[in-house]
Coordinates of C-alpha atoms in Angstrom, one line a residue:
Chain A
M1 CA 109.6 101.8 113.4
K2 CA 112.1 104.5 113.0
R3 CA 112.1 107.3 114.3
V4 CA 113.2 112.0 114.0
N5 CA 115.1 111.2 117.1
D6 CA 116.6 108.1 116.3
I7 CA 119.6 111.6 114.7
F8 CA 120.1 113.5 118.4
G9 CA 123.2 112.4 120.1
K10 CA 124.8 110.1 117.3
E11 CA 127.5 111.8 115.4
L12 CA 126.6 113.3 112.7
K13 CA 127.9 112.1 109.1
V14 CA 126.7 114.9 106.7
L15 CA 127.0 114.8 102.2
N16 CA 126.8 117.5 101.5
I17 CA 126.1 117.9 97.4
G18 CA 125.9 122.1 96.4
L19 CA 127.7 125.0 97.6
E20 CA 131.7 124.1 98.9
Q21 CA 131.2 125.9 100.9
F22 CA 128.7 124.4 103.9
C23 CA 131.8 121.5 103.6
E24 CA 134.1 122.8 104.4
D25 CA 132.7 125.2 107.2
L26 CA 131.9 120.9 109.1
K27 CA 135.8 120.0 107.9
D28 CA 136.1 123.5 110.5
Q29 CA 134.2 121.7 113.0
N30 CA 135.9 118.3 112.7
V31 CA 132.4 116.7 111.4
T32 CA 132.6 114.4 109.1
A33 CA 131.1 115.9 106.1
V34 CA 132.0 114.3 102.3
Q35 CA 131.6 116.9 99.4
M36 CA 129.8 114.6 96.0
D37 CA 130.9 115.7 92.6
W38 CA 127.7 116.9 91.5
R39 CA 126.6 118.4 87.6
P40 CA 123.0 118.3 86.0
P41 CA 122.3 114.7 84.8
A42 CA 122.1 114.0 81.0
G43 CA 121.9 117.2 79.2
G44 CA 120.2 119.0 81.8
D45 CA 116.7 117.7 81.8
S46 CA 115.7 116.7 85.1
E47 CA 112.9 115.0 83.9
A48 CA 114.9 112.9 81.5
A49 CA 117.7 111.6 84.3
D50 CA 114.1 110.5 86.1
L51 CA 112.8 108.4 83.0
L52 CA 116.4 107.6 82.8
A53 CA 116.8 106.4 86.7
A54 CA 113.5 104.3 87.1
L55 CA 114.0 102.9 83.5
L56 CA 118.1 101.2 84.7
G57 CA 115.9 100.5 87.8
Chain B
M1 CA 137.8 147.3 73.8
L2 CA 138.3 143.4 73.1
I3 CA 135.7 140.7 74.0
K4 CA 136.8 137.0 74.4
T5 CA 134.6 134.1 75.5
V6 CA 136.2 131.1 75.8
I7 CA 133.7 127.7 76.7
R8 CA 134.4 124.6 78.4
H9 CA 132.0 121.9 78.3
G10 CA 131.2 119.7 80.6
E11 CA 133.1 121.8 83.7
Y12 CA 130.8 123.1 86.8
Y13 CA 131.4 124.9 89.5
D14 CA 128.9 125.8 92.4
S15 CA 127.5 129.0 92.2
V16 CA 129.0 130.6 94.7
K17 CA 133.0 128.9 93.4
L18 CA 131.0 131.5 89.7
M19 CA 130.8 134.3 91.5
I20 CA 133.8 134.8 94.8
A21 CA 136.0 133.6 91.1
T22 CA 134.1 137.0 88.6
K23 CA 134.3 138.9 91.5
Q24 CA 137.7 138.6 91.5
L25 CA 139.1 138.4 88.5
S26 CA 136.4 141.8 87.1
E27 CA 139.6 143.4 89.6
F28 CA 142.1 141.9 87.9
E29 CA 144.5 145.7 86.2
G30 CA 143.5 146.1 82.5
V31 CA 140.3 144.0 83.4
T32 CA 137.0 146.2 82.0
E33 CA 133.6 143.0 82.7
A34 CA 133.9 139.8 83.3
A35 CA 131.7 136.5 84.0
I36 CA 132.2 133.0 84.8
L37 CA 128.5 131.6 84.4
M38 CA 127.0 128.5 83.3
G39 CA 125.5 129.0 80.1
S40 CA 122.3 128.6 81.3
D41 CA 119.8 131.4 79.4
L42 CA 119.4 133.4 82.9
N43 CA 123.1 133.6 83.1
K44 CA 123.1 135.1 78.7
E45 CA 120.6 137.3 79.7
V46 CA 123.6 138.1 83.4
L47 CA 126.1 138.8 80.2
K48 CA 124.0 140.5 77.6
R49 CA 123.4 143.1 80.2
T50 CA 127.2 143.6 80.9
G51 CA 127.5 143.9 77.7
L52 CA 129.8 139.9 77.0
L53 CA 127.5 137.9 74.9
T54 CA 129.4 136.9 72.5
P55 CA 127.6 134.3 69.3
E56 CA 130.4 132.1 71.5
S57 CA 128.6 132.4 74.5
E58 CA 125.2 132.7 73.1
A59 CA 125.7 129.3 71.9
A60 CA 126.6 127.8 74.9
V61 CA 124.8 125.1 76.6
P62 CA 123.3 124.8 80.2
E63 CA 126.1 122.2 80.6
D64 CA 128.8 125.3 79.4
L65 CA 131.2 126.7 81.3
V66 CA 132.1 130.6 79.9
I67 CA 134.2 132.5 80.5
A68 CA 134.1 135.9 79.0
I69 CA 136.3 139.2 79.1
S70 CA 136.2 142.4 77.7
A71 CA 139.3 144.4 78.6
E72 CA 141.4 147.1 76.5
T73 CA 144.0 144.9 75.8
Q74 CA 145.0 141.6 73.7
E75 CA 147.7 141.2 76.9
A76 CA 145.4 142.1 79.8
I77 CA 142.6 139.4 78.6
E78 CA 146.1 137.3 78.0
K79 CA 146.7 137.1 81.8
A80 CA 143.4 137.7 83.4
L81 CA 142.4 134.0 81.0
A82 CA 145.6 132.8 83.0
E83 CA 144.7 133.0 86.7
V84 CA 140.8 131.4 85.9
D85 CA 141.6 128.2 87.2
G86 CA 143.3 129.1 90.0
L87 CA 140.7 131.5 91.1
L88 CA 138.1 128.5 90.0
N89 CA 139.7 125.8 92.3
Q90 CA 140.9 128.6 95.1
H91 CA 140.4 126.3 98.5
G92 CA 138.0 128.6 101.3
G93 CA 140.8 127.3 104.1
G94 CA 141.5 124.0 104.6
D95 CA 145.1 122.8 103.5
D96 CA 144.3 119.6 102.3
G97 CA 145.0 119.9 99.3
E98 CA 143.6 117.4 96.7
E99 CA 140.6 114.9 98.5
Y100 CA 138.0 112.2 97.0
K101 CA 134.9 113.9 96.1
P102 CA 132.0 110.7 95.1
K103 CA 130.0 111.3 92.0
S104 CA 127.4 109.2 93.4
F105 CA 125.6 107.7 96.5
D106 CA 126.9 104.8 96.3
S107 CA 130.3 105.6 96.2
A108 CA 129.7 108.4 98.8
L109 CA 128.8 105.5 101.0
K110 CA 131.1 103.4 100.4
A111 CA 133.5 105.9 101.5
V112 CA 131.8 106.8 104.7
P113 CA 130.2 104.1 105.5
G114 CA 127.1 105.4 108.2
L115 CA 126.3 108.9 106.9
N116 CA 123.1 109.9 107.7
F117 CA 122.6 113.6 107.4
C118 CA 122.6 115.0 103.5
I119 CA 122.3 119.1 102.5
I120 CA 121.6 119.6 99.5
S121 CA 122.2 123.9 97.8
V122 CA 122.1 122.6 93.5
P123 CA 120.0 124.3 91.0
G124 CA 116.3 123.7 92.3
K125 CA 115.1 122.0 88.9
Y126 CA 117.6 118.9 90.7
A127 CA 116.5 119.5 94.3
R128 CA 114.2 116.6 94.4
R129 CA 115.8 114.5 92.0
E130 CA 118.4 114.5 94.5
A131 CA 116.4 114.8 97.8
M132 CA 114.7 111.9 97.5
K133 CA 118.2 109.3 96.9
A134 CA 119.5 110.6 100.3
L135 CA 115.5 109.6 102.2
Q136 CA 115.8 106.6 100.0
N137 CA 119.0 106.0 102.0
D138 CA 117.9 106.6 105.4
M139 CA 119.7 110.3 105.4
H140 CA 118.2 113.4 106.8
V141 CA 117.9 116.3 104.2
L142 CA 118.2 119.6 104.7
L143 CA 117.4 121.4 101.2
F144 CA 118.3 125.0 101.0
S145 CA 117.4 124.7 96.9
D146 CA 115.1 127.3 96.0
N147 CA 112.7 127.4 93.3
V148 CA 111.3 123.4 94.3
T149 CA 107.5 123.5 93.7
K150 CA 105.0 122.5 96.0
E151 CA 104.1 119.4 94.8
E152 CA 107.8 118.1 94.9
E153 CA 108.1 118.9 98.7
L154 CA 105.0 118.0 99.4
E155 CA 106.0 114.2 98.1
L156 CA 108.9 114.6 99.7
K157 CA 107.9 115.6 102.8
T158 CA 105.0 112.6 103.0
Y159 CA 107.8 110.4 101.7
A160 CA 110.4 111.6 105.0
R161 CA 106.8 111.3 107.1
D162 CA 106.4 108.0 106.4
N163 CA 110.1 107.1 107.2
G164 CA 110.9 108.7 109.8
L165 CA 113.0 111.8 108.1
L166 CA 113.7 115.4 108.2
L167 CA 112.9 117.2 105.4
M168 CA 114.3 120.8 106.7
G169 CA 112.5 123.2 103.6
P170 CA 112.7 123.9 100.5
D171 CA 114.7 126.9 101.2
C172 CA 115.5 126.2 104.9
G173 CA 118.5 127.9 105.3
T174 CA 119.4 126.7 109.0
A175 CA 119.3 124.3 110.8
M176 CA 121.0 122.7 113.9
I177 CA 120.9 118.8 115.0
N178 CA 123.8 118.1 117.7
N179 CA 125.3 121.5 118.2
V180 CA 127.1 121.6 114.8
P181 CA 125.2 124.1 113.1
L182 CA 124.4 123.5 109.2
G183 CA 123.9 126.1 106.4
F184 CA 124.1 129.5 107.2
A185 CA 123.6 129.2 110.9
N186 CA 125.4 130.3 114.7
K187 CA 128.3 128.4 117.1
V188 CA 126.1 128.7 120.3
R189 CA 125.7 126.9 123.1
K190 CA 124.1 123.4 124.2
G191 CA 121.5 123.1 125.9
S192 CA 117.7 122.4 126.9
I193 CA 116.6 125.0 124.6
G194 CA 114.5 123.2 121.2
M195 CA 114.1 125.0 118.4
V196 CA 111.2 125.3 115.6
G197 CA 111.4 127.6 113.0
A198 CA 109.5 128.4 109.3
A199 CA 112.0 131.3 109.5
G200 CA 115.8 130.8 109.0
T201 CA 117.0 134.1 110.2
G202 CA 114.2 134.3 112.9
M203 CA 115.6 131.1 114.1
Q204 CA 119.1 132.1 114.5
E205 CA 118.6 135.8 115.7
V206 CA 116.7 133.6 118.3
M207 CA 119.2 130.8 118.7
V208 CA 122.2 133.4 119.6
L209 CA 120.0 135.3 121.8
I210 CA 118.7 132.4 123.9
H211 CA 122.8 132.4 123.7
K212 CA 124.2 135.8 124.1
L213 CA 121.1 135.1 127.3
G214 CA 122.9 132.1 128.7
G215 CA 121.0 129.2 127.4
G216 CA 121.6 126.6 124.9
I217 CA 120.5 124.9 122.0
S218 CA 119.2 120.5 122.2
Q219 CA 118.1 120.9 118.8
A220 CA 117.2 123.7 115.8
I221 CA 115.3 122.0 113.5
G222 CA 114.6 124.6 109.7
T223 CA 111.3 123.3 107.8
G224 CA 111.2 126.1 104.4
G225 CA 109.2 128.9 104.6
R226 CA 106.1 127.0 103.3
D227 CA 106.0 124.3 105.4
L228 CA 102.5 125.7 107.6
S229 CA 100.7 126.9 103.9
L230 CA 97.3 124.6 103.8
E231 CA 98.9 122.5 101.7
I232 CA 101.8 121.5 103.4
G233 CA 100.1 121.1 106.5
G234 CA 102.9 121.9 108.4
I235 CA 104.6 118.2 107.7
T236 CA 108.3 119.1 109.3
M237 CA 106.6 121.7 112.2
L238 CA 104.4 118.7 113.5
Q239 CA 107.5 116.5 113.5
G240 CA 110.1 118.6 115.1
I241 CA 107.7 120.3 117.2
E242 CA 107.1 116.0 118.6
A243 CA 110.5 115.1 118.2
L244 CA 111.5 117.8 120.6
N245 CA 109.2 116.5 122.6
N246 CA 110.1 113.4 123.1
D247 CA 113.2 113.9 123.6
P248 CA 114.9 114.2 127.3
E249 CA 117.0 117.0 126.4
T250 CA 114.8 119.0 125.2
K251 CA 113.3 121.5 128.4
V252 CA 111.4 124.3 126.5
I253 CA 110.2 124.1 122.8
V254 CA 110.8 127.2 121.3
V255 CA 108.7 127.7 117.7
I256 CA 109.0 130.4 115.2
S257 CA 106.9 131.4 112.3
K258 CA 105.5 134.1 110.5
P259 CA 101.7 134.1 110.8
P260 CA 100.4 130.3 109.0
A261 CA 97.5 129.6 107.0
E262 CA 94.5 129.4 109.8
E263 CA 94.5 126.3 109.7
I264 CA 97.2 125.2 110.1
S265 CA 97.2 127.1 113.0
D266 CA 94.2 125.7 114.4
K267 CA 95.6 122.4 114.1
M268 CA 99.4 123.5 115.7
L269 CA 97.8 124.2 118.5
A270 CA 96.0 121.3 118.4
Y271 CA 98.4 119.1 118.9
I272 CA 100.4 121.1 120.9
K273 CA 97.9 121.9 123.8
E274 CA 96.9 117.4 123.0
N275 CA 100.5 115.8 123.4
V276 CA 102.9 118.2 125.0
E277 CA 103.3 118.8 128.6
K278 CA 107.0 120.9 128.0
P279 CA 106.9 124.2 128.5
V280 CA 106.4 126.3 125.2
V281 CA 107.1 129.9 124.2
I282 CA 105.8 130.3 120.3
N283 CA 106.0 132.9 117.8
F284 CA 104.2 134.1 114.0
I285 CA 105.8 137.3 114.2
G286 CA 103.1 139.3 114.1
G287 CA 100.2 137.4 113.9
D288 CA 97.5 136.7 117.3
K289 CA 98.8 136.3 120.6
S290 CA 95.9 135.0 121.4
K291 CA 95.4 131.7 120.2
V292 CA 98.3 130.6 121.6
E293 CA 97.9 132.2 125.6
A294 CA 95.0 130.3 124.9
I295 CA 96.2 127.4 124.8
G296 CA 98.4 127.5 128.2
K297 CA 101.4 128.2 126.1
A298 CA 103.7 131.5 125.7
A299 CA 102.9 134.0 123.5
A300 CA 106.4 136.4 121.7
S301 CA 105.8 139.3 119.8
T302 CA 109.8 140.0 118.8
L303 CA 112.9 137.5 118.0
E304 CA 114.5 138.6 121.6
E305 CA 111.1 138.2 123.5
A306 CA 110.7 134.0 122.6
A307 CA 114.6 134.0 123.5
A308 CA 113.6 135.7 127.0
K309 CA 110.7 134.0 128.2
A310 CA 112.9 130.9 127.0
V311 CA 116.2 131.5 128.4
K312 CA 113.2 132.0 131.6
L313 CA 111.8 129.0 131.3
A314 CA 114.2 127.2 131.1
E315 CA 115.6 128.6 134.4
V316 CA 118.6 129.1 132.9
S317 CA 121.3 129.0 136.0
C318 CA 124.2 131.0 134.4
C319 CA 123.8 134.2 134.9
S320 CA 124.6 136.5 131.6
K321 CA 126.2 139.1 131.1
Y322 CA 125.0 140.3 127.8
S323 CA 123.7 144.0 127.8
M324 CA 120.8 144.5 126.7
E325 CA 119.6 148.4 126.5
N326 CA 116.4 149.5 128.7
N327 CA 113.9 152.0 126.6
D328 CA 115.2 154.7 128.5
E329 CA 118.4 154.3 127.4
L330 CA 117.5 154.0 123.8
E331 CA 114.9 157.4 124.3
A332 CA 118.5 158.7 126.1
I333 CA 120.4 158.1 122.4
A334 CA 117.8 159.1 120.3
K335 CA 116.6 162.5 121.2
E336 CA 120.4 163.1 121.5
Q337 CA 120.7 161.8 117.2
A338 CA 117.5 163.8 116.4
K339 CA 119.9 167.0 117.5
L340 CA 122.3 166.3 115.2
L341 CA 119.7 166.6 112.3
K342 CA 118.7 169.1 110.0
P343 CA 114.9 170.0 109.8
G344 CA 114.8 168.9 105.6
Q345 CA 116.3 164.4 106.6
K346 CA 113.3 163.0 107.4
Y347 CA 113.1 159.0 106.3
L348 CA 114.4 155.7 107.5
R349 CA 116.4 153.1 105.3
G350 CA 116.2 150.0 105.9
L351 CA 118.8 147.4 104.8
Y352 CA 118.4 144.4 105.2
S353 CA 120.4 140.7 103.7
G354 CA 117.7 138.7 106.4
G355 CA 114.2 138.8 105.5
T356 CA 113.5 137.8 109.2
L357 CA 114.7 140.3 110.0
C358 CA 113.3 142.6 107.3
Y359 CA 109.5 141.2 108.7
E360 CA 110.3 141.7 112.3
S361 CA 111.9 145.5 111.5
M362 CA 109.1 146.6 109.5
L363 CA 106.5 145.0 112.9
V364 CA 108.4 147.5 114.8
L365 CA 109.0 150.1 113.4
R366 CA 104.6 150.6 112.3
D367 CA 104.1 151.0 116.1
Y368 CA 106.5 154.2 115.6
V369 CA 106.0 155.8 111.9
G370 CA 103.5 153.4 110.5
D371 CA 104.3 150.5 107.5
V372 CA 106.9 151.5 105.0
Y373 CA 107.4 150.6 101.6
S374 CA 108.8 147.1 100.8
N375 CA 109.6 144.5 99.2
T376 CA 108.5 142.4 101.3
P377 CA 105.2 144.7 102.4
L378 CA 103.6 143.9 105.4
N379 CA 100.7 145.4 103.9
K380 CA 100.2 144.8 99.9
K381 CA 99.8 148.7 99.0
M382 CA 103.4 149.8 100.5
K383 CA 104.9 146.6 97.8
L384 CA 107.7 149.5 95.9
A385 CA 106.2 149.4 92.5
D386 CA 111.1 148.8 92.2
A387 CA 113.3 147.2 94.6
N388 CA 115.6 149.2 93.2
I389 CA 114.5 152.5 94.4
M390 CA 114.0 153.1 97.5
Q391 CA 110.9 155.5 98.9
E392 CA 109.6 157.1 102.4
N393 CA 110.1 155.3 105.0
C394 CA 111.1 152.0 103.6
C395 CA 112.9 148.6 104.6
V396 CA 114.4 146.0 101.5
D397 CA 115.4 142.8 102.2
Y398 CA 118.2 141.8 99.8
G399 CA 117.7 138.2 100.7
D400 CA 114.7 137.8 98.6
D401 CA 114.5 136.0 95.9
Q402 CA 114.5 139.2 93.0
F403 CA 117.7 140.3 94.9
T404 CA 119.5 137.1 94.8
V405 CA 119.5 135.6 90.6
G406 CA 122.2 135.6 88.6
R407 CA 123.9 136.7 91.9
A408 CA 124.9 134.9 96.0
H409 CA 122.9 135.6 98.8
P410 CA 123.7 139.0 100.6
M411 CA 125.3 137.5 104.1
I412 CA 127.6 136.1 101.5
D413 CA 128.7 138.9 98.7
T414 CA 128.7 142.2 100.2
T415 CA 128.5 144.4 96.9
L416 CA 124.7 145.0 95.7
R417 CA 123.7 146.2 99.5
E418 CA 127.4 147.8 99.7
E419 CA 126.0 150.1 96.8
E420 CA 122.2 150.5 98.1
F421 CA 123.6 152.0 101.2
M422 CA 126.1 154.4 99.6
N423 CA 123.4 155.7 97.8
E424 CA 121.2 156.3 100.5
V425 CA 123.4 157.7 102.7
E426 CA 123.4 160.4 100.0
K427 CA 120.0 161.5 100.3
E428 CA 119.4 164.6 101.3
D429 CA 116.5 163.7 103.0
V430 CA 117.3 160.4 103.8
A431 CA 117.5 160.6 108.7
V432 CA 117.7 157.6 110.2
I433 CA 119.5 154.1 107.5
L434 CA 119.7 150.5 109.8
L435 CA 121.2 147.9 108.2
D436 CA 122.1 143.6 110.2
I437 CA 124.9 142.1 110.2
V438 CA 124.3 137.9 109.3
I439 CA 127.4 136.5 110.8
G440 CA 128.2 132.4 111.5
Y441 CA 128.9 130.2 109.3
G442 CA 128.3 129.7 105.6
T443 CA 127.6 133.5 105.1
H444 CA 130.3 136.7 104.0
A445 CA 134.5 135.9 106.1
D446 CA 133.9 139.3 107.7
P447 CA 131.1 141.7 107.1
A448 CA 131.6 143.8 109.5
G449 CA 134.1 145.3 107.7
V450 CA 133.4 146.1 104.5
F451 CA 130.1 148.0 106.4
A452 CA 133.0 149.4 108.6
K453 CA 135.0 150.7 105.6
R454 CA 131.8 152.4 104.2
I455 CA 130.3 153.3 107.1
K456 CA 133.3 155.5 107.5
Q457 CA 133.1 157.2 103.9
A458 CA 130.4 158.2 104.5
K459 CA 130.6 160.2 107.5
E460 CA 133.4 161.8 105.9
K461 CA 131.1 162.6 102.7
M462 CA 128.6 164.1 105.2
E463 CA 130.6 166.2 107.2
K464 CA 132.2 167.7 104.6
K465 CA 128.6 168.8 103.8
G466 CA 127.9 168.8 107.5
M467 CA 125.0 167.4 107.7
H468 CA 125.6 163.9 110.4
I469 CA 123.4 160.7 110.2
P470 CA 122.6 157.8 112.7
I471 CA 123.6 154.3 111.3
I472 CA 121.4 151.8 113.5
C473 CA 124.0 148.7 112.8
Y474 CA 122.7 144.6 114.8
I475 CA 125.9 142.1 114.3
C476 CA 122.8 138.4 114.8
G477 CA 126.3 136.7 115.5
T478 CA 127.8 135.7 119.5
E479 CA 131.6 135.8 120.2
E480 CA 132.4 131.7 118.9
D481 CA 131.1 132.1 115.5
P482 CA 134.4 133.0 113.1
Q483 CA 134.6 136.1 112.5
N484 CA 133.1 136.9 116.6
W485 CA 130.6 138.8 117.2
A486 CA 132.6 141.6 119.5
L487 CA 135.4 141.8 116.8
Q488 CA 133.1 142.8 114.9
K489 CA 131.3 145.7 116.3
A490 CA 134.3 147.3 116.9
K491 CA 135.1 147.6 113.5
L492 CA 131.1 148.9 113.3
E493 CA 131.3 150.3 116.4
D494 CA 135.3 152.1 115.5
A495 CA 133.6 153.2 112.0
G496 CA 130.5 156.2 113.6
A497 CA 127.7 152.5 114.1
I498 CA 125.0 153.6 116.5
V499 CA 125.7 148.4 118.0
V500 CA 122.0 147.2 119.6
S501 CA 121.9 144.6 121.5
S502 CA 119.0 142.7 119.5
N503 CA 117.2 143.3 116.0
A504 CA 113.7 144.7 117.1
K505 CA 116.1 147.3 118.8
A506 CA 117.6 148.3 116.7
S507 CA 114.5 148.9 115.2
K508 CA 112.4 150.5 118.0
L509 CA 116.2 153.1 117.6
A510 CA 115.4 154.0 114.4
G511 CA 111.4 154.8 115.5
M512 CA 112.9 156.4 118.8
I513 CA 115.0 158.7 116.8
M514 CA 112.4 159.3 114.4
K515 CA 109.5 160.2 116.0
A516 CA 111.5 163.1 118.2
L517 CA 112.0 164.7 115.0

């Protein structure tokens, strides 16, 4: 069983979705960080996007 | 007046980028008003308020980037428009140029194998979807976004718990995992004190003071403000306490929260009593201390007290050089300041960017002036009818949701608080002003510089009127933060502000001045 503690002491590798400043701050500290090119999904309708995701498996 | 609207379909930028670019565009020569925003209904309201709404922007959809500029001349509009792309694509300091940005979790994981943590700050209605994908990809999540429903929060947290992951949030502003500051966070020493908290700036304040008192942080886990509600049941808080209890690096655990629902606080205290042998310091800010003491753990009334008790229990051997004022010193400053005030000056005004700092101040002030008016009052009777109009003794949290719609958080964008500060300082019945300056990652690059300029302007105006006003500041941050606490402090002191060593002491000093009037 995986435990929360498994992350403690491990190198943090961060995916940032949203405000780019957070990603830039991490890179400034030499933390591995990648910014996702995120935009609102499927015409801005999150329910439709979920439905689409479910249909696509 | 000419108004130009440009619509770009499918182009997307994050809200902070848009706000920073808007501010810079508004400052262009000849530009009267400017806005760069996504075409949501809420943003169209903003355009309407600023007189920039045109038939083109009215027809925009949320996936449209809307650029709106009003100016006296066509030339000014053209010049400003030519700069928009440069403003939107400027980098925050890095010189790494164009870099690969994956469009999906799959491509992100291919590009950087082993991603184990995800920070999410997209608009609330899209946040659950991204958070669930992150959890399903085995990542711990810091969910910065607000406007996530309680049902979504419960679903995400239950999934996270069942899979040995942390879902910190929603509306979680700060955390520190493996000594990496995440979100709005300060650079502090690594050490043996672990923290779990449901109060963002409250956690920052305790971490900063622990650092200044010579201690250090092993892990700091944020839970989001609703975690200790009846519906969520403290899922993340309990996971956090369990993880810190199992962590050999953590010798002392600090728990910070506004008073939880009684049933949940009983459950949490019962868990601690049953399972945690390590020393625990609990600060239910303004809550009942006796229940904490009844289980043999340390209770703290203020954030400062929580930090001091944790450092003592951690038996930190290094001695701190951070000097904190004692009561006599504060009384002496208060008496000296009170003497300089005119008889008509009788009210205090607190202008806060940190929600928990505002809350703590109101608690401290209660002992000196009773309950104060606020947009987030301790006592419902003291709620301001209009948060934009301060009255009598009053503390306003400018980070509260009502002020952050269509505007960046006041720790990032200082404009609104600067304006309100200048308004309040001019009022002849105001006796004391309290300001918090929160520095660290994610925040404004030089908040003290901005306020030092305003304080100087205010002091000059007051001098012309033959008046004085004490401006008491507290800076939440460390010398290792990008803005550097010592440099920020010097800027404020040069401008004539009184800079105090903790948020509780700043409020105490304000209260003492009020008592001495």
